């Protein structure tokens, strides 16, 4: 991450900061991306205390195929099947037949806006590029 070392607020205490991220290079293996925390405070550093934290989730670079097939989405689905084994009770993400039978439900869930309460918390960890690949694959009939 890169960002300015100092930021000056407006007269009413607002500030805007641009944070630039680059591909973290898959440091967590099976888990997509990296989490960073940035602490902030007001006043001179020596006389200040930490006032808060900003958390940034930077996703790994993922080249999306134009026409995804099962081989493209299987690693994504398998990862979630392993990370969230309790999901198997409702939906076995490691079983292509189950996925195809519930494709419309999965597609609908993936397309809820991020701030919609129906948006699955599990998919909040899914990068936008991987989500787009899953949506394209599901819309194409799960080839």
Coordinates of N, CA and C in Angstrom, one line a residue, residues 52-112:
X52 N -7.8 5.5 15.7 CA -8.6 4.5 14.9 C -7.8 3.8 13.9
X53 N -8.4 2.9 13.2 CA -7.8 2.0 12.2 C -8.6 2.0 10.9
X54 N -8.0 1.9 9.8 CA -8.6 1.7 8.5 C -8.1 0.4 8.1
X55 N -9.0 -0.5 7.7 CA -8.7 -1.8 7.2 C -8.9 -1.9 5.7
X56 N -7.9 -2.4 5.0 CA -8.0 -2.5 3.5 C -7.8 -3.9 3.1
X57 N -8.7 -4.4 2.3 CA -8.6 -5.8 1.8 C -8.1 -5.7 0.3
X58 N -6.9 -6.1 0.0 CA -6.4 -6.1 -1.3 C -6.4 -7.5 -1.9
X59 N -7.1 -7.7 -3.0 CA -7.2 -9.0 -3.6 C -6.0 -9.3 -4.5
X60 N -5.8 -10.6 -4.6 CA -4.8 -11.1 -5.5 C -5.2 -10.9 -7.0
X61 N -4.2 -10.7 -7.9 CA -4.6 -10.5 -9.3 C -5.1 -11.8 -9.8
X62 N -6.2 -11.7 -10.6 CA -6.9 -12.9 -11.1 C -7.3 -12.7 -12.5
X63 N -6.5 -13.3 -13.5 CA -6.9 -13.1 -14.9 C -8.2 -13.8 -15.2
X64 N -9.2 -13.1 -15.6 CA -10.5 -13.7 -15.9 C -10.6 -14.2 -17.3
X65 N -10.9 -15.5 -17.5 CA -11.1 -16.0 -18.8 C -12.4 -15.4 -19.5
X66 N -12.4 -15.2 -20.8 CA -13.5 -14.6 -21.5 C -14.8 -15.5 -21.4
X67 N -14.6 -16.7 -21.5 CA -15.7 -17.7 -21.5 C -15.3 -18.8 -20.5
X68 N -15.6 -18.6 -19.2 CA -15.2 -19.5 -18.2 C -15.9 -20.9 -18.3
X69 N -15.1 -21.9 -18.0 CA -15.7 -23.3 -18.0 C -15.4 -23.8 -16.6
X70 N -15.9 -25.0 -16.3 CA -15.9 -25.5 -14.9 C -14.4 -25.6 -14.4
X71 N -13.5 -25.9 -15.3 CA -12.1 -25.9 -14.8 C -11.6 -24.6 -14.3
X72 N -12.2 -23.5 -14.8 CA -11.8 -22.1 -14.3 C -12.4 -21.8 -12.9
X73 N -13.6 -22.3 -12.7 CA -14.3 -22.0 -11.4 C -14.1 -23.0 -10.3
X74 N -13.7 -24.2 -10.7 CA -13.6 -25.3 -9.8 C -12.6 -24.9 -8.6
X75 N -11.4 -24.4 -8.9 CA -10.6 -24.0 -7.7 C -11.2 -23.0 -6.8
X76 N -12.0 -22.1 -7.3 CA -12.7 -21.1 -6.5 C -13.7 -21.8 -5.6
X77 N -14.5 -22.6 -6.2 CA -15.6 -23.4 -5.5 C -15.0 -24.3 -4.5
X78 N -13.9 -25.0 -4.9 CA -13.3 -26.0 -3.9 C -12.7 -25.2 -2.7
X79 N -12.1 -24.1 -3.0 CA -11.6 -23.3 -1.9 C -12.7 -23.0 -0.8
X80 N -13.8 -22.5 -1.3 CA -14.9 -22.2 -0.4 C -15.5 -23.4 0.3
X81 N -15.5 -24.5 -0.4 CA -16.0 -25.8 0.2 C -15.1 -26.2 1.3
X82 N -13.8 -26.0 1.2 CA -12.8 -26.3 2.2 C -12.8 -25.3 3.4
X83 N -12.9 -24.0 3.0 CA -12.9 -23.0 4.1 C -14.2 -22.9 4.9
X84 N -15.3 -23.3 4.3 CA -16.6 -23.3 5.0 C -17.3 -24.6 4.9
X85 N -16.8 -25.6 5.5 CA -17.4 -27.0 5.4 C -18.8 -27.1 5.9
X86 N -19.3 -26.2 6.8 CA -20.6 -26.2 7.2 C -21.6 -25.9 6.1
X87 N -21.1 -25.2 5.0 CA -22.0 -24.9 3.9 C -22.5 -26.2 3.2
X88 N -21.8 -27.3 3.3 CA -22.1 -28.6 2.7 C -23.5 -29.0 3.1
X89 N -24.0 -28.6 4.3 CA -25.3 -29.0 4.8 C -26.4 -28.4 3.9
X90 N -26.1 -27.2 3.4 CA -27.0 -26.4 2.5 C -26.7 -26.5 1.0
X91 N -25.4 -26.5 0.7 CA -25.0 -26.5 -0.7 C -23.6 -27.0 -0.7
X92 N -23.4 -28.1 -1.4 CA -22.1 -28.7 -1.5 C -21.4 -28.1 -2.7
X93 N -20.5 -27.2 -2.4 CA -19.8 -26.4 -3.5 C -18.7 -27.3 -4.2
X94 N -18.5 -28.5 -3.7 CA -17.5 -29.4 -4.3 C -18.2 -30.4 -5.3
X95 N -19.5 -30.3 -5.4 CA -20.3 -31.2 -6.2 C -20.9 -30.5 -7.4
X96 N -20.5 -30.7 -8.6 CA -21.0 -30.0 -9.8 C -22.4 -30.2 -10.0
X97 N -22.9 -31.4 -9.7 CA -24.4 -31.7 -9.9 C -25.2 -30.8 -9.0
X98 N -24.8 -30.7 -7.8 CA -25.5 -29.8 -6.8 C -25.4 -28.4 -7.2
X99 N -24.3 -27.9 -7.7 CA -24.1 -26.5 -8.1 C -25.0 -26.2 -9.3
X100 N -25.1 -27.1 -10.2 CA -25.9 -26.9 -11.4 C -27.4 -26.9 -11.0
X101 N -27.8 -27.7 -10.1 CA -29.2 -27.8 -9.6 C -29.6 -26.5 -8.9
X102 N -28.6 -25.8 -8.3 CA -28.9 -24.6 -7.5 C -28.3 -23.3 -8.2
X103 N -28.0 -23.4 -9.5 CA -27.3 -22.3 -10.2 C -28.0 -21.0 -10.1
X104 N -29.4 -21.1 -10.2 CA -30.1 -19.8 -10.2 C -30.1 -19.2 -8.8
X105 N -30.1 -20.0 -7.7 CA -30.0 -19.4 -6.4 C -28.6 -18.8 -6.1
X106 N -27.6 -19.6 -6.6 CA -26.2 -19.1 -6.4 C -26.0 -17.8 -7.2
X107 N -26.5 -17.7 -8.4 CA -26.3 -16.5 -9.2 C -27.0 -15.3 -8.6
X108 N -28.2 -15.5 -8.1 CA -29.0 -14.5 -7.4 C -28.2 -14.0 -6.2
X109 N -27.7 -14.9 -5.4 CA -26.9 -14.5 -4.2 C -25.7 -13.7 -4.6
X110 N -24.9 -14.1 -5.6 CA -23.7 -13.4 -6.0 C -24.0 -12.0 -6.6
X111 N -25.2 -11.8 -7.0 CA -25.5 -10.5 -7.7 C -26.2 -9.5 -6.7
X112 N -26.4 -9.8 -5.5 CA -26.9 -8.8 -4.5 C -25.8 -7.7 -4.4

